[in-house]
Amino acid sequence: MKPITGTLNITLEPFTMAPAAPPHTYFGVARSMLPGAQILAASTPPPAMPLTLICAHTLECALKAFLSRSGDDARLKDPNLRHNLEALWRLAAAEGLGVTSQPPAWVVNLSELHARPYFLRYSIGVHGIVSPEPQSMVSELTALLNQVQSQLFR
């Protein structure tokens, strides 16, 4: 079969594109990273460090998407909140995200690795880390992201 080549011009009706801003930017990153976490969790054996790093960042972005639903994310840049997944979870629960107020063990584990002093990213002063069980972590992360989506985009 020969390829078809040529020129095509399309005229669209006028449309408006909103500037990239919260909560859509956070949600877009979380949704985009989730398939990578799913692929890594299904690997044999799952690569713990990259999977955990992707899951932690996906969780952070999912929670920040919900917490910035007004379009303002200034408070999320506070150093005590910024990468603290446990604090972000509790705040999201208090503000109406349909999750328990007490973060589950996998979130607490990720938070300890993801927050300051950033053991997951830099592993300074440690010989190894303990990460959550891959399949259940990704399954629960997927459910959380679906919950955020359902509450953001009703």
C-alpha atoms as an extended CHARMM CRD file, in Angstrom:
* protein
*
       154  EXT
         1         1  MET       CA              0.0000000000        0.0000000000        0.0000000000  PROA      1               0.0000000000
         2         2  LYS       CA              1.3260000000        3.4330000000       -0.9400000000  PROA      2               0.0000000000
         3         3  PRO       CA              1.2040000000        6.2410000000        1.6370000000  PROA      3               0.0000000000
         4         4  ILE       CA             -1.1020000000        9.1340000000        0.8850000000  PROA      4               0.0000000000
         5         5  THR       CA              0.5160000000       12.5470000000        1.0620000000  PROA      5               0.0000000000
         6         6  GLY       CA             -0.9830000000       15.9750000000        0.6640000000  PROA      6               0.0000000000
         7         7  THR       CA             -2.0960000000       19.0970000000        2.4630000000  PROA      7               0.0000000000
         8         8  LEU       CA             -5.1290000000       19.4600000000        4.6730000000  PROA      8               0.0000000000
         9         9  ASN       CA             -6.6050000000       22.6730000000        6.0340000000  PROA      9               0.0000000000
        10        10  ILE       CA             -9.1980000000       22.6300000000        8.7860000000  PROA      10              0.0000000000
        11        11  THR       CA            -11.1780000000       25.6070000000       10.0150000000  PROA      11              0.0000000000
        12        12  LEU       CA            -12.5400000000       25.3640000000       13.5250000000  PROA      12              0.0000000000
        13        13  GLU       CA            -15.2590000000       27.3880000000       15.1150000000  PROA      13              0.0000000000
        14        14  PRO       CA            -13.9340000000       29.8650000000       17.7030000000  PROA      14              0.0000000000
        15        15  PHE       CA            -13.1400000000       28.2090000000       21.0220000000  PROA      15              0.0000000000
        16        16  THR       CA            -11.6640000000       29.2200000000       24.3310000000  PROA      16              0.0000000000
        17        17  MET       CA             -8.9610000000       27.3490000000       26.1700000000  PROA      17              0.0000000000
        18        18  ALA       CA             -8.5690000000       28.1730000000       29.8440000000  PROA      18              0.0000000000
        19        19  PRO       CA             -5.0490000000       28.8090000000       31.1120000000  PROA      19              0.0000000000
        20        20  ALA       CA             -3.3510000000       25.8410000000       32.7470000000  PROA      20              0.0000000000
        21        21  ALA       CA             -4.1690000000       26.1530000000       36.4440000000  PROA      21              0.0000000000
        22        22  PRO       CA             -5.2030000000       24.1980000000       39.5170000000  PROA      22              0.0000000000
        23        23  PRO       CA             -7.0180000000       21.9320000000       40.0360000000  PROA      23              0.0000000000
        24        24  HSD       CA             -6.7660000000       20.7120000000       36.4400000000  PROA      24              0.0000000000
        25        25  THR       CA             -2.9750000000       20.7950000000       36.2960000000  PROA      25              0.0000000000
        26        26  TYR       CA             -2.6030000000       18.6810000000       39.4420000000  PROA      26              0.0000000000
        27        27  PHE       CA             -5.3010000000       16.2650000000       38.3310000000  PROA      27              0.0000000000
        28        28  GLY       CA             -3.7770000000       15.9660000000       34.8540000000  PROA      28              0.0000000000
        29        29  VAL       CA             -0.3850000000       15.0170000000       36.2720000000  PROA      29              0.0000000000
        30        30  ALA       CA             -1.9220000000       12.4530000000       38.6240000000  PROA      30              0.0000000000
        31        31  ARG       CA             -4.0530000000       10.9070000000       35.8730000000  PROA      31              0.0000000000
        32        32  SER       CA             -1.0740000000       10.8400000000       33.4760000000  PROA      32              0.0000000000
        33        33  MET       CA              1.2510000000        9.1260000000       35.9570000000  PROA      33              0.0000000000
        34        34  LEU       CA             -1.1810000000        6.4490000000       37.1230000000  PROA      34              0.0000000000
        35        35  PRO       CA             -0.7210000000        4.1240000000       34.0950000000  PROA      35              0.0000000000
        36        36  GLY       CA              3.0250000000        4.0710000000       34.7630000000  PROA      36              0.0000000000
        37        37  ALA       CA              2.3850000000        3.0030000000       38.3470000000  PROA      37              0.0000000000
        38        38  GLN       CA             -0.0090000000        0.3070000000       37.1430000000  PROA      38              0.0000000000
        39        39  ILE       CA              2.5390000000       -1.0700000000       34.6910000000  PROA      39              0.0000000000
        40        40  LEU       CA              5.3160000000       -1.1010000000       37.3100000000  PROA      40              0.0000000000
        41        41  ALA       CA              3.0570000000       -2.7590000000       39.9260000000  PROA      41              0.0000000000
        42        42  ALA       CA              2.2890000000       -5.5440000000       37.4530000000  PROA      42              0.0000000000
        43        43  SER       CA              6.0010000000       -6.2160000000       36.7840000000  PROA      43              0.0000000000
        44        44  THR       CA              7.7080000000       -9.2630000000       38.2320000000  PROA      44              0.0000000000
        45        45  PRO       CA              9.2390000000       -8.2590000000       40.5300000000  PROA      45              0.0000000000
        46        46  PRO       CA              7.8840000000       -4.7180000000       40.8170000000  PROA      46              0.0000000000
        47        47  PRO       CA             10.7060000000       -2.1420000000       40.9060000000  PROA      47              0.0000000000
        48        48  ALA       CA             10.1470000000       -0.7180000000       44.3920000000  PROA      48              0.0000000000
        49        49  MET       CA             11.9140000000        2.6580000000       44.1790000000  PROA      49              0.0000000000
        50        50  PRO       CA             10.4620000000        3.9390000000       40.8900000000  PROA      50              0.0000000000
        51        51  LEU       CA              7.0070000000        2.5660000000       41.6850000000  PROA      51              0.0000000000
        52        52  THR       CA              6.9540000000        4.1450000000       45.1390000000  PROA      52              0.0000000000
        53        53  LEU       CA              8.2260000000        7.4820000000       43.8270000000  PROA      53              0.0000000000
        54        54  ILE       CA              5.5690000000        7.5890000000       41.0900000000  PROA      54              0.0000000000
        55        55  CYS       CA              2.8180000000        6.5800000000       43.5250000000  PROA      55              0.0000000000
        56        56  ALA       CA              3.8730000000        9.2240000000       46.0580000000  PROA      56              0.0000000000
        57        57  HSD       CA              3.8740000000       11.9670000000       43.4390000000  PROA      57              0.0000000000
        58        58  THR       CA              0.5700000000       10.7640000000       41.9840000000  PROA      58              0.0000000000
        59        59  LEU       CA             -0.9920000000       10.7900000000       45.4550000000  PROA      59              0.0000000000
        60        60  GLU       CA              0.3650000000       14.2730000000       46.1540000000  PROA      60              0.0000000000
        61        61  CYS       CA             -1.0880000000       15.6140000000       42.9000000000  PROA      61              0.0000000000
        62        62  ALA       CA             -4.4580000000       13.8870000000       43.4030000000  PROA      62              0.0000000000
        63        63  LEU       CA             -4.8350000000       15.3650000000       46.8930000000  PROA      63              0.0000000000
        64        64  LYS       CA             -3.6720000000       18.7940000000       45.7340000000  PROA      64              0.0000000000
        65        65  ALA       CA             -6.1710000000       18.6730000000       42.8700000000  PROA      65              0.0000000000
        66        66  PHE       CA             -8.9860000000       18.2630000000       45.3720000000  PROA      66              0.0000000000
        67        67  LEU       CA             -7.5600000000       20.8380000000       47.7800000000  PROA      67              0.0000000000
        68        68  SER       CA             -7.1200000000       23.4300000000       45.0130000000  PROA      68              0.0000000000
        69        69  ARG       CA            -10.6260000000       22.9540000000       43.6030000000  PROA      69              0.0000000000
        70        70  SER       CA            -11.2790000000       26.6900000000       44.0570000000  PROA      70              0.0000000000
        71        71  GLY       CA             -8.4390000000       27.3960000000       41.6110000000  PROA      71              0.0000000000
        72        72  ASP       CA             -6.1040000000       28.6450000000       44.3580000000  PROA      72              0.0000000000
        73        73  ASP       CA             -3.2020000000       26.4890000000       45.4970000000  PROA      73              0.0000000000
        74        74  ALA       CA             -1.2030000000       29.0810000000       47.4640000000  PROA      74              0.0000000000
        75        75  ARG       CA             -1.7390000000       27.3540000000       50.8200000000  PROA      75              0.0000000000
        76        76  LEU       CA             -0.4300000000       24.0720000000       49.3960000000  PROA      76              0.0000000000
        77        77  LYS       CA              3.0160000000       25.6060000000       49.0050000000  PROA      77              0.0000000000
        78        78  ASP       CA              3.4940000000       25.8830000000       52.7770000000  PROA      78              0.0000000000
        79        79  PRO       CA              6.6890000000       23.9200000000       53.6200000000  PROA      79              0.0000000000
        80        80  ASN       CA              4.8710000000       21.9900000000       56.3680000000  PROA      80              0.0000000000
        81        81  LEU       CA              2.1710000000       20.8490000000       53.9500000000  PROA      81              0.0000000000
        82        82  ARG       CA              3.7800000000       20.7990000000       50.5030000000  PROA      82              0.0000000000
        83        83  HSD       CA              5.0740000000       17.1950000000       50.3260000000  PROA      83              0.0000000000
        84        84  ASN       CA              3.4830000000       15.8990000000       53.5380000000  PROA      84              0.0000000000
        85        85  LEU       CA              1.0680000000       13.2970000000       52.1660000000  PROA      85              0.0000000000
        86        86  GLU       CA             -0.3360000000       12.5130000000       55.5900000000  PROA      86              0.0000000000
        87        87  ALA       CA             -1.1930000000       16.1820000000       56.2520000000  PROA      87              0.0000000000
        88        88  LEU       CA             -2.6070000000       16.6280000000       52.7370000000  PROA      88              0.0000000000
        89        89  TRP       CA             -4.8000000000       13.5280000000       53.2550000000  PROA      89              0.0000000000
        90        90  ARG       CA             -6.1260000000       14.7850000000       56.6000000000  PROA      90              0.0000000000
        91        91  LEU       CA             -6.8530000000       18.2210000000       55.1480000000  PROA      91              0.0000000000
        92        92  ALA       CA             -8.6520000000       16.7200000000       52.1300000000  PROA      92              0.0000000000
        93        93  ALA       CA            -10.7410000000       14.5220000000       54.4420000000  PROA      93              0.0000000000
        94        94  ALA       CA            -11.6250000000       17.5340000000       56.6090000000  PROA      94              0.0000000000
        95        95  GLU       CA            -12.6670000000       19.4810000000       53.4930000000  PROA      95              0.0000000000
        96        96  GLY       CA            -15.0180000000       16.7850000000       52.2340000000  PROA      96              0.0000000000
        97        97  LEU       CA            -13.0710000000       14.3270000000       50.1100000000  PROA      97              0.0000000000
        98        98  GLY       CA            -14.8260000000       11.0140000000       50.6870000000  PROA      98              0.0000000000
        99        99  VAL       CA            -11.9690000000        9.3570000000       52.5830000000  PROA      99              0.0000000000
       100       100  THR       CA            -11.3880000000        8.4580000000       56.2180000000  PROA      100             0.0000000000
       101       101  SER       CA             -9.8110000000       11.1660000000       58.3610000000  PROA      101             0.0000000000
       102       102  GLN       CA             -7.0480000000        8.7580000000       59.4080000000  PROA      102             0.0000000000
       103       103  PRO       CA             -4.7630000000        8.0500000000       56.4410000000  PROA      103             0.0000000000
       104       104  PRO       CA             -4.3570000000        4.3380000000       55.6710000000  PROA      104             0.0000000000
       105       105  ALA       CA             -1.0140000000        2.6490000000       56.3680000000  PROA      105             0.0000000000
       106       106  TRP       CA              0.1600000000        2.8590000000       52.7550000000  PROA      106             0.0000000000
       107       107  VAL       CA             -0.3340000000        6.6600000000       52.7880000000  PROA      107             0.0000000000
       108       108  VAL       CA              1.5210000000        7.0090000000       56.1030000000  PROA      108             0.0000000000
       109       109  ASN       CA              4.3580000000        4.8910000000       54.6800000000  PROA      109             0.0000000000
       110       110  LEU       CA              4.5280000000        6.9600000000       51.4800000000  PROA      110             0.0000000000
       111       111  SER       CA              4.4140000000       10.1910000000       53.4760000000  PROA      111             0.0000000000
       112       112  GLU       CA              7.3830000000        9.1640000000       55.6180000000  PROA      112             0.0000000000
       113       113  LEU       CA              9.3850000000        8.5090000000       52.4470000000  PROA      113             0.0000000000
       114       114  HSD       CA              8.1340000000       11.4630000000       50.3730000000  PROA      114             0.0000000000
       115       115  ALA       CA              8.2390000000       14.3260000000       52.9110000000  PROA      115             0.0000000000
       116       116  ARG       CA             11.2850000000       16.0580000000       54.3110000000  PROA      116             0.0000000000
       117       117  PRO       CA             14.0780000000       14.7980000000       54.4730000000  PROA      117             0.0000000000
       118       118  TYR       CA             12.9680000000       13.1360000000       51.1960000000  PROA      118             0.0000000000
       119       119  PHE       CA             14.3310000000        9.6300000000       51.7180000000  PROA      119             0.0000000000
       120       120  LEU       CA             12.5510000000        8.3740000000       48.6230000000  PROA      120             0.0000000000
       121       121  ARG       CA             14.2060000000       10.9000000000       46.3530000000  PROA      121             0.0000000000
       122       122  TYR       CA             17.6750000000       11.1530000000       47.8560000000  PROA      122             0.0000000000
       123       123  SER       CA             18.1600000000        8.2410000000       50.3060000000  PROA      123             0.0000000000
       124       124  ILE       CA             20.6550000000       10.2850000000       52.3000000000  PROA      124             0.0000000000
       125       125  GLY       CA             21.7450000000        8.4480000000       55.4320000000  PROA      125             0.0000000000
       126       126  VAL       CA             19.7910000000        5.2500000000       54.7600000000  PROA      126             0.0000000000
       127       127  HSD       CA             20.7300000000        1.8610000000       53.3410000000  PROA      127             0.0000000000
       128       128  GLY       CA             17.2420000000        0.9310000000       52.2270000000  PROA      128             0.0000000000
       129       129  ILE       CA             13.5800000000        1.7960000000       52.4910000000  PROA      129             0.0000000000
       130       130  VAL       CA             10.3920000000       -0.1320000000       53.1650000000  PROA      130             0.0000000000
       131       131  SER       CA              7.6400000000        0.6960000000       50.7050000000  PROA      131             0.0000000000
       132       132  PRO       CA              3.9590000000       -0.2620000000       50.6240000000  PROA      132             0.0000000000
       133       133  GLU       CA              2.8150000000       -3.4950000000       48.9520000000  PROA      133             0.0000000000
       134       134  PRO       CA              2.6850000000       -2.6260000000       45.2300000000  PROA      134             0.0000000000
       135       135  GLN       CA             -0.6140000000       -4.0430000000       43.9650000000  PROA      135             0.0000000000
       136       136  SER       CA             -2.7880000000       -2.8640000000       46.8420000000  PROA      136             0.0000000000
       137       137  MET       CA             -1.0780000000        0.5620000000       46.8860000000  PROA      137             0.0000000000
       138       138  VAL       CA             -1.8060000000        1.0890000000       43.1880000000  PROA      138             0.0000000000
       139       139  SER       CA             -5.3350000000       -0.2750000000       43.5340000000  PROA      139             0.0000000000
       140       140  GLU       CA             -6.1250000000        2.0990000000       46.4060000000  PROA      140             0.0000000000
       141       141  LEU       CA             -4.4080000000        4.9900000000       44.6200000000  PROA      141             0.0000000000
       142       142  THR       CA             -6.5790000000        4.3230000000       41.5480000000  PROA      142             0.0000000000
       143       143  ALA       CA             -9.7140000000        4.3410000000       43.7110000000  PROA      143             0.0000000000
       144       144  LEU       CA             -8.6250000000        7.6170000000       45.3440000000  PROA      144             0.0000000000
       145       145  LEU       CA             -7.9950000000        9.2680000000       41.9950000000  PROA      145             0.0000000000
       146       146  ASN       CA            -11.4480000000        8.1520000000       40.8090000000  PROA      146             0.0000000000
       147       147  GLN       CA            -12.9380000000        9.6230000000       44.0030000000  PROA      147             0.0000000000
       148       148  VAL       CA            -11.1710000000       12.9350000000       43.4150000000  PROA      148             0.0000000000
       149       149  GLN       CA            -12.3710000000       12.9600000000       39.8060000000  PROA      149             0.0000000000
       150       150  SER       CA            -15.9730000000       12.2760000000       40.7910000000  PROA      150             0.0000000000
       151       151  GLN       CA            -15.9310000000       15.1280000000       43.3260000000  PROA      151             0.0000000000
       152       152  LEU       CA            -14.1090000000       17.6200000000       41.1160000000  PROA      152             0.0000000000
       153       153  PHE       CA            -15.9260000000       17.0840000000       37.8470000000  PROA      153             0.0000000000
       154       154  ARG       CA            -19.5550000000       16.3790000000       38.8000000000  PROA      154             0.0000000000
